[in-house]
Amino acid sequence: MTRWAFPLKWLLFSLSYLALAFLCLETRDSSSLSSAIWLPAGLTLGILCSSPLSRWPLWLVSAGTLHVLASYLHHRPMDITLVFAVTNLVILCLSAHVWLTLMKGRGIASNLSAMALFISIVLAASALGGMTILFALRMLAYPTVVSHFVSWSISNATGCLAMAPLFMVNQLVINKRVKSQNLLLITGILLITLALFLPDYDYQQNIPTVDFSLYLLFGLILLSLLFITERRLALLQVIIALIISITTIYNRGPFADSFYSDNNGITASQLYLLAIFISALLVRSGITDLYFLKRQSERQILLMSANFAEQKSYPFRINVTQQKVIWTDVLKMPDALPQAALMTPAQILGRMHPDDRTLFSPWFMGANKTSVRPFTQPVRLILSSSDFCKGHIALLSDHDNNANLYLNGVLTLYQGPLPEPVRQLT
């Protein structure tokens, strides 16, 4: 199965890229020489962000070839095709490289901050790409205006952000809704989208109704984030993007009305999609952070109850992936516990009794895990003095929102009569 995994992945990527490219080329605006949205950019960026650097050439050559092939079959001029294909690949490489560089070795505190950083990178790279295309087409003597730069930039940005839930947000099921209810909610939102963008009506005669409908659709999409998974969110965003872009190109819906001149309706539809995608990604990331925070609190309560309630306890977390120790409540730590000298698992193990060190080392290094019932064990530590201080440690494994392996723990230092298990250590 492993032997065929990568070729199958490449085949699925190629078929998906071609399908998305053909759909997006249907939204091509003859005046700006570009499609209203370019979803293959999001697919390529996701592949680059999740693949080792050694395989980037294969993905880039494949994406570039498929881009040229789809444009040729769609009767797009070859010089325009090459400008868009090369620029698109360059800014996607730049985005993926900057993103992976910033994430490497850096513990992003939350999914929300990571998503905000990702959105900023995509927007900046898309603006750079739009400016590059503008100057390149001017050098080729094509009639271009500055407004085309905005359209090209948003086209790439919306394509990247529409696909982002597939690889940027943790795949969590944080609700008890069944699949049929999720699909019913998605279907309802899509029906509202079709009802709003398919009719051909005079926008100026129905401004209050149309504006209310646009805000209603925006709000329903954000509300749906409480109930649908990330994969369904990506599917919903892709379908909505195609519906709005295609109907606007064919002069349907509120953004195609004569109220907009010089194809500003297309730009307005792009900005509407961009606002939806950015808001949805940030809200979903915030919901994911709240879920992880709730689960972490529940595990801390479970750990505290597994320890001795009458003794002083100090909760901590060990990032097994990065080998860092995070003390949860530093202000309440006693002088006998030098927090600055206990910042890595190796430092804690170095202060343990040799017998205890052998026992706890597999847990601190990630070899042993438990996620249901806490692992509890007496421990002897050298703190500020040269004598061993007796205590107790409870451990429970977990993962954070960036898929790092964590070990939640509670250290108890005994003050007064020692429990029976600790007396037996000596």
Coordinates of C-alpha atoms in Angstrom, one line a residue, residues 1 9 11 24 44 51 65 72 94 138 175 216 225 263 268 279 297 303 342 345-346 358 372 378 381 408 418:
M1 CA 0.0 0.0 0.0
K9 CA -1.5 11.1 -4.4
L11 CA -2.7 11.3 -9.7
C24 CA -12.1 28.5 -12.7
T44 CA -0.8 23.7 -4.9
S51 CA 5.4 18.0 1.5
T65 CA 2.3 21.8 -16.8
Y72 CA -4.3 25.8 -23.9
L94 CA 7.5 32.1 -1.6
R138 CA 2.6 45.8 -19.9
N175 CA -20.0 18.6 17.9
L216 CA -27.7 36.8 5.9
L225 CA -18.8 26.8 11.6
N263 CA -16.4 45.5 -14.4
A268 CA -16.9 43.6 -5.6
S279 CA -13.8 35.7 8.6
S297 CA -8.7 22.2 31.5
L303 CA -4.7 15.1 36.9
L342 CA 13.5 23.3 35.2
P345 CA 12.6 17.6 30.5
A346 CA 16.3 16.8 30.7
T358 CA 14.8 5.5 34.6
V372 CA -7.5 8.0 29.4
P378 CA 6.1 8.9 43.6
L381 CA 13.8 15.5 43.4
N408 CA 0.2 17.3 30.9
L418 CA 4.2 11.6 53.9

